[in-house]
Amino acid sequence: RKEVEQDPGPFNVPEGATVAFNCTYSNSASQSFFWYRQDCRKEPKLLMSVYSSGNEDGRFTAQLNRASQYISLLIRDSKLSDSATYLCVVNIGNAGNMLTFGGGTRLMVKP
Amino acid sequence: GAVVSQHPSWVICKSGTSVKIECRSLDFQATTMFWYRQFPKQSLMLMATSNEGSKATYEQGVEKDKFLINHASLTLSTLTVTSAHPEDSSFYICSARDWRPAGETQYFGPGTRLLVL
């Protein structure tokens, strides 16, 4: 079983749609959680951290369910510019503070 | 925000040559840097953790004699792919850890595309 699992997609949605991505992680000792965005042939960029209480940043809402070891990202009012791969990232807080990446979910927003 | 640079951004080389990739933190000191590799349509895989002034820690399956890492200063880590072969062709990305904000953030370099012919 992969440490961080995501549906690879692609998710093809029209502009203005609401889309949700899910992610599960296997290590119950995981301490911090993030969503990164990666555009084609570019490096990943931090989209938002994910907190237990849930957090929102504009059109983006992230939620964490520690009991189910599940993370979600909701994008409202999708824009064409949201087209990218969204990476679920987990830090188990070990000595090296290694980030473990999910395989990514590809989103295509169409006019 | 913090900036991490990588050089070169593209490398095309013949099989058997060695390639050095530099990763620099431009406006902060990074005692720890990470090297990742990403094959097409796959996620980032951590290769090694680079610690300033000490030996790198390699992930399982990554050959330390093939992927030489040097982190001689607080702002520079280098990855040398020795005797590169076509199967080493990949997107190599570094990240540097910045302790300055509340908590900790990793910033990624723009990546280096390596093509070995």
mmCIF file of C-alpha atoms in Angstrom:
data_model
loop_
_atom_site.group_PDB
_atom_site.id
_atom_site.type_symbol
_atom_site.label_atom_id
_atom_site.label_comp_id
_atom_site.label_asym_id
_atom_site.label_seq_id
_atom_site.Cartn_x
_atom_site.Cartn_y
_atom_site.Cartn_z
ATOM 1 C CA ARG A 1 0.000 0.000 0.000
ATOM 2 C CA LYS A 2 1.338 3.445 -0.892
ATOM 3 C CA GLU A 3 1.985 5.817 1.990
ATOM 4 C CA VAL A 4 -0.095 8.567 0.419
ATOM 5 C CA GLU A 5 -2.779 7.619 -2.073
ATOM 6 C CA GLN A 6 -4.695 9.808 -4.462
ATOM 7 C CA ASP A 7 -7.010 9.217 -7.384
ATOM 8 C CA PRO A 8 -4.842 10.176 -10.383
ATOM 9 C CA GLY A 9 -7.818 11.478 -12.368
ATOM 10 C CA PRO A 10 -7.954 13.313 -14.655
ATOM 11 C CA PHE A 11 -10.912 15.254 -13.401
ATOM 12 C CA ASN A 12 -12.413 17.135 -16.337
ATOM 13 C CA VAL A 13 -14.758 19.877 -15.148
ATOM 14 C CA PRO A 14 -16.333 22.976 -16.714
ATOM 15 C CA GLU A 15 -15.450 26.451 -15.550
ATOM 16 C CA GLY A 16 -17.378 27.406 -12.479
ATOM 17 C CA ALA A 17 -17.787 23.861 -11.234
ATOM 18 C CA THR A 18 -16.963 22.680 -7.744
ATOM 19 C CA VAL A 19 -14.527 19.791 -7.560
ATOM 20 C CA ALA A 20 -13.222 17.780 -4.621
ATOM 21 C CA PHE A 21 -10.091 15.689 -4.284
ATOM 22 C CA ASN A 22 -9.440 13.104 -1.636
ATOM 23 C CA CYS A 23 -6.286 11.637 -0.242
ATOM 24 C CA THR A 24 -5.563 8.894 2.274
ATOM 25 C CA TYR A 25 -2.364 8.326 4.203
ATOM 26 C CA SER A 26 -1.158 5.188 5.912
ATOM 27 C CA ASN A 27 1.088 6.440 8.712
ATOM 28 C CA SER A 28 -0.977 7.349 11.748
ATOM 29 C CA ALA A 29 2.043 9.201 13.166
ATOM 30 C CA SER A 30 1.847 11.786 10.381
ATOM 31 C CA GLN A 31 2.010 15.246 11.842
ATOM 32 C CA SER A 32 1.483 17.798 9.137
ATOM 33 C CA PHE A 33 -0.361 17.840 5.884
ATOM 34 C CA PHE A 34 -0.287 19.962 2.789
ATOM 35 C CA TRP A 35 -1.719 20.379 -0.654
ATOM 36 C CA TYR A 36 0.768 21.343 -3.337
ATOM 37 C CA ARG A 37 0.048 22.336 -6.897
ATOM 38 C CA GLN A 38 2.306 21.272 -9.741
ATOM 39 C CA ASP A 39 2.002 22.670 -13.230
ATOM 40 C CA CYS A 40 3.329 20.721 -16.181
ATOM 41 C CA ARG A 41 7.128 20.627 -16.201
ATOM 42 C CA LYS A 42 7.349 22.870 -13.146
ATOM 43 C CA GLU A 43 8.240 22.373 -9.507
ATOM 44 C CA PRO A 44 5.523 21.828 -6.885
ATOM 45 C CA LYS A 45 4.275 24.939 -5.113
ATOM 46 C CA LEU A 46 2.587 25.017 -1.756
ATOM 47 C CA LEU A 47 -1.129 25.646 -2.132
ATOM 48 C CA MET A 48 -2.132 25.374 1.502
ATOM 49 C CA SER A 49 -1.465 23.602 4.721
ATOM 50 C CA VAL A 50 -4.204 21.397 6.130
ATOM 51 C CA TYR A 51 -5.291 21.764 9.736
ATOM 52 C CA SER A 52 -7.473 19.531 11.881
ATOM 53 C CA SER A 53 -10.054 22.268 12.210
ATOM 54 C CA GLY A 54 -10.234 22.677 8.446
ATOM 55 C CA ASN A 55 -9.100 25.787 6.676
ATOM 56 C CA GLU A 56 -10.184 27.926 3.796
ATOM 57 C CA ASP A 57 -8.261 30.177 1.446
ATOM 58 C CA GLY A 58 -10.500 31.923 -1.032
ATOM 59 C CA ARG A 59 -12.037 29.297 -3.289
ATOM 60 C CA PHE A 60 -10.014 26.498 -1.712
ATOM 61 C CA THR A 61 -11.041 24.532 1.377
ATOM 62 C CA ALA A 62 -8.933 21.814 2.946
ATOM 63 C CA GLN A 63 -10.035 19.356 5.586
ATOM 64 C CA LEU A 64 -8.311 16.691 7.629
ATOM 65 C CA ASN A 65 -9.862 13.670 9.289
ATOM 66 C CA ARG A 66 -7.216 12.105 11.490
ATOM 67 C CA ALA A 67 -9.426 9.237 12.605
ATOM 68 C CA SER A 68 -9.937 8.124 9.019
ATOM 69 C CA GLN A 69 -6.481 9.292 7.883
ATOM 70 C CA TYR A 70 -8.106 11.236 5.119
ATOM 71 C CA ILE A 71 -7.465 14.678 3.629
ATOM 72 C CA SER A 72 -9.616 16.580 1.177
ATOM 73 C CA LEU A 73 -9.366 19.634 -1.035
ATOM 74 C CA LEU A 74 -12.425 21.415 -2.362
ATOM 75 C CA ILE A 75 -12.172 23.946 -5.168
ATOM 76 C CA ARG A 76 -15.194 26.157 -5.770
ATOM 77 C CA ASP A 77 -15.934 28.180 -8.894
ATOM 78 C CA SER A 78 -13.160 26.482 -10.893
ATOM 79 C CA LYS A 79 -11.079 28.675 -13.180
ATOM 80 C CA LEU A 80 -9.170 27.651 -16.264
ATOM 81 C CA SER A 81 -6.012 28.556 -14.398
ATOM 82 C CA ASP A 82 -6.776 25.904 -11.776
ATOM 83 C CA SER A 83 -5.810 23.217 -14.306
ATOM 84 C CA ALA A 84 -2.818 21.462 -12.762
ATOM 85 C CA THR A 85 -1.851 18.409 -10.776
ATOM 86 C CA TYR A 86 -2.673 18.607 -7.085
ATOM 87 C CA LEU A 87 -0.335 16.754 -4.764
ATOM 88 C CA CYS A 88 -1.311 15.564 -1.324
ATOM 89 C CA VAL A 89 1.752 15.764 0.910
ATOM 90 C CA VAL A 90 2.329 14.361 4.373
ATOM 91 C CA ASN A 91 5.099 14.958 6.862
ATOM 92 C CA ILE A 92 5.525 12.227 9.441
ATOM 93 C CA GLY A 93 7.729 14.474 11.519
ATOM 94 C CA ASN A 94 10.702 12.159 11.620
ATOM 95 C CA ALA A 95 14.226 13.381 12.219
ATOM 96 C CA GLY A 96 14.671 14.226 8.570
ATOM 97 C CA ASN A 97 11.255 15.852 8.336
ATOM 98 C CA MET A 98 10.682 14.169 5.060
ATOM 99 C CA LEU A 99 7.742 15.115 2.885
ATOM 100 C CA THR A 100 5.955 12.146 1.349
ATOM 101 C CA PHE A 101 4.076 12.928 -1.829
ATOM 102 C CA GLY A 102 0.972 11.330 -3.193
ATOM 103 C CA GLY A 103 0.883 10.523 -6.875
ATOM 104 C CA GLY A 104 -1.163 13.614 -7.613
ATOM 105 C CA THR A 105 -4.599 14.251 -9.030
ATOM 106 C CA ARG A 106 -4.790 15.919 -12.385
ATOM 107 C CA LEU A 107 -7.454 18.583 -12.869
ATOM 108 C CA MET A 108 -8.501 19.922 -16.257
ATOM 109 C CA VAL A 109 -10.888 22.872 -16.203
ATOM 110 C CA LYS A 110 -12.521 23.480 -19.561
ATOM 111 C CA PRO A 111 -14.321 26.534 -20.940
ATOM 112 C CA GLY B 1 8.861 34.492 -0.036
ATOM 113 C CA ALA B 2 11.935 32.356 0.150
ATOM 114 C CA VAL B 3 13.587 31.457 -3.138
ATOM 115 C CA VAL B 4 15.478 28.354 -4.132
ATOM 116 C CA SER B 5 17.368 28.234 -7.388
ATOM 117 C CA GLN B 6 18.714 25.302 -9.364
ATOM 118 C CA HIS B 7 21.313 25.243 -12.060
ATOM 119 C CA PRO B 8 21.278 24.147 -14.771
ATOM 120 C CA SER B 9 17.610 23.965 -15.695
ATOM 121 C CA TRP B 10 18.291 21.618 -18.615
ATOM 122 C CA VAL B 11 21.076 19.127 -19.252
ATOM 123 C CA ILE B 12 21.572 16.875 -22.247
ATOM 124 C CA CYS B 13 24.590 14.622 -22.019
ATOM 125 C CA LYS B 14 26.088 11.466 -23.416
ATOM 126 C CA SER B 15 25.903 8.205 -21.546
ATOM 127 C CA GLY B 16 28.844 7.769 -19.190
ATOM 128 C CA THR B 17 29.384 11.424 -18.373
ATOM 129 C CA SER B 18 28.862 12.986 -14.961
ATOM 130 C CA VAL B 19 26.446 15.819 -14.362
ATOM 131 C CA LYS B 20 26.457 18.249 -11.444
ATOM 132 C CA ILE B 21 23.295 20.037 -10.365
ATOM 133 C CA GLU B 22 23.403 22.953 -7.930
ATOM 134 C CA CYS B 23 20.694 23.939 -5.499
ATOM 135 C CA ARG B 24 20.905 27.302 -3.743
ATOM 136 C CA SER B 25 18.769 28.964 -1.126
ATOM 137 C CA LEU B 26 18.912 32.612 -2.116
ATOM 138 C CA ASP B 27 17.642 34.522 0.882
ATOM 139 C CA PHE B 28 17.815 32.120 3.780
ATOM 140 C CA GLN B 29 20.162 29.578 5.259
ATOM 141 C CA ALA B 30 19.204 25.967 4.822
ATOM 142 C CA THR B 31 20.821 23.415 7.080
ATOM 143 C CA THR B 32 18.770 20.754 5.363
ATOM 144 C CA MET B 33 18.035 20.340 1.694
ATOM 145 C CA PHE B 34 16.246 17.510 -0.042
ATOM 146 C CA TRP B 35 16.761 15.988 -3.464
ATOM 147 C CA TYR B 36 13.814 14.498 -5.331
ATOM 148 C CA ARG B 37 13.426 12.774 -8.647
ATOM 149 C CA GLN B 38 10.273 12.694 -10.733
ATOM 150 C CA PHE B 39 9.716 10.437 -13.718
ATOM 151 C CA PRO B 40 7.002 11.277 -16.251
ATOM 152 C CA LYS B 41 3.470 10.942 -14.875
ATOM 153 C CA GLN B 42 4.797 9.891 -11.493
ATOM 154 C CA SER B 43 5.054 11.661 -8.197
ATOM 155 C CA LEU B 44 8.150 13.085 -6.585
ATOM 156 C CA MET B 45 10.321 10.495 -4.905
ATOM 157 C CA LEU B 46 12.781 11.550 -2.258
ATOM 158 C CA MET B 47 16.302 10.477 -3.125
ATOM 159 C CA ALA B 48 18.271 11.856 -0.213
ATOM 160 C CA THR B 49 18.385 14.361 2.590
ATOM 161 C CA SER B 50 21.358 16.679 2.459
ATOM 162 C CA ASN B 51 22.650 18.017 5.764
ATOM 163 C CA GLU B 52 25.108 20.883 5.897
ATOM 164 C CA GLY B 53 28.497 19.747 7.095
ATOM 165 C CA SER B 54 27.670 16.052 7.265
ATOM 166 C CA LYS B 55 26.962 13.105 5.036
ATOM 167 C CA ALA B 56 23.714 12.882 3.162
ATOM 168 C CA THR B 57 21.076 10.356 4.129
ATOM 169 C CA TYR B 58 19.952 8.289 1.158
ATOM 170 C CA GLU B 59 16.589 6.629 0.711
ATOM 171 C CA GLN B 60 16.396 2.914 0.159
ATOM 172 C CA GLY B 61 17.270 1.950 -3.383
ATOM 173 C CA VAL B 62 19.245 5.108 -4.143
ATOM 174 C CA GLU B 63 22.927 4.423 -4.803
ATOM 175 C CA LYS B 64 25.054 6.848 -2.815
ATOM 176 C CA ASP B 65 28.087 6.234 -5.005
ATOM 177 C CA LYS B 66 26.139 7.110 -8.117
ATOM 178 C CA PHE B 67 24.340 10.161 -6.754
ATOM 179 C CA LEU B 68 26.953 12.172 -4.883
ATOM 180 C CA ILE B 69 25.651 14.889 -2.632
ATOM 181 C CA ASN B 70 27.686 17.699 -1.140
ATOM 182 C CA HIS B 71 26.275 20.324 1.197
ATOM 183 C CA ALA B 72 29.344 22.329 2.047
ATOM 184 C CA SER B 73 27.629 25.601 2.908
ATOM 185 C CA LEU B 74 24.345 26.752 4.377
ATOM 186 C CA THR B 75 23.104 27.946 1.000
ATOM 187 C CA LEU B 76 24.394 25.372 -1.457
ATOM 188 C CA SER B 77 23.883 21.674 -2.028
ATOM 189 C CA THR B 78 25.069 19.837 -5.119
ATOM 190 C CA LEU B 79 23.948 16.563 -6.638
ATOM 191 C CA THR B 80 26.343 14.836 -9.026
ATOM 192 C CA VAL B 81 24.993 12.047 -11.178
ATOM 193 C CA THR B 82 28.093 10.008 -11.925
ATOM 194 C CA SER B 83 28.411 7.981 -15.120
ATOM 195 C CA ALA B 84 24.891 8.880 -16.158
ATOM 196 C CA HIS B 85 22.878 6.415 -18.198
ATOM 197 C CA PRO B 86 19.622 6.857 -20.142
ATOM 198 C CA GLU B 87 17.603 5.454 -17.236
ATOM 199 C CA ASP B 88 18.835 8.372 -15.125
ATOM 200 C CA SER B 89 16.951 10.756 -17.396
ATOM 201 C CA SER B 90 14.460 12.461 -15.127
ATOM 202 C CA PHE B 91 13.341 15.704 -13.517
ATOM 203 C CA TYR B 92 15.510 16.397 -10.473
ATOM 204 C CA ILE B 93 14.112 18.837 -7.913
ATOM 205 C CA CYS B 94 15.677 20.118 -4.739
ATOM 206 C CA SER B 95 13.983 21.710 -1.784
ATOM 207 C CA ALA B 96 15.326 23.661 1.150
ATOM 208 C CA ARG B 97 13.884 23.945 4.596
ATOM 209 C CA ASP B 98 13.306 27.405 6.013
ATOM 210 C CA TRP B 99 12.801 27.622 9.763
ATOM 211 C CA ARG B 100 12.036 31.303 9.832
ATOM 212 C CA PRO B 101 8.233 31.319 9.583
ATOM 213 C CA ALA B 102 6.163 29.953 12.432
ATOM 214 C CA GLY B 103 6.584 26.257 11.922
ATOM 215 C CA GLU B 104 8.604 25.054 9.013
ATOM 216 C CA THR B 105 8.269 25.377 5.285
ATOM 217 C CA GLN B 106 10.016 23.675 2.430
ATOM 218 C CA TYR B 107 10.628 25.612 -0.733
ATOM 219 C CA PHE B 108 11.275 23.888 -4.014
ATOM 220 C CA GLY B 109 13.731 24.796 -6.696
ATOM 221 C CA PRO B 110 12.512 25.012 -10.289
ATOM 222 C CA GLY B 111 13.972 21.616 -11.122
ATOM 223 C CA THR B 112 16.582 20.321 -13.559
ATOM 224 C CA ARG B 113 15.626 18.197 -16.523
ATOM 225 C CA LEU B 114 18.299 15.649 -17.327
ATOM 226 C CA LEU B 115 18.322 13.773 -20.611
ATOM 227 C CA VAL B 116 21.007 11.163 -21.067
ATOM 228 C CA LEU B 117 21.490 10.000 -24.633
#
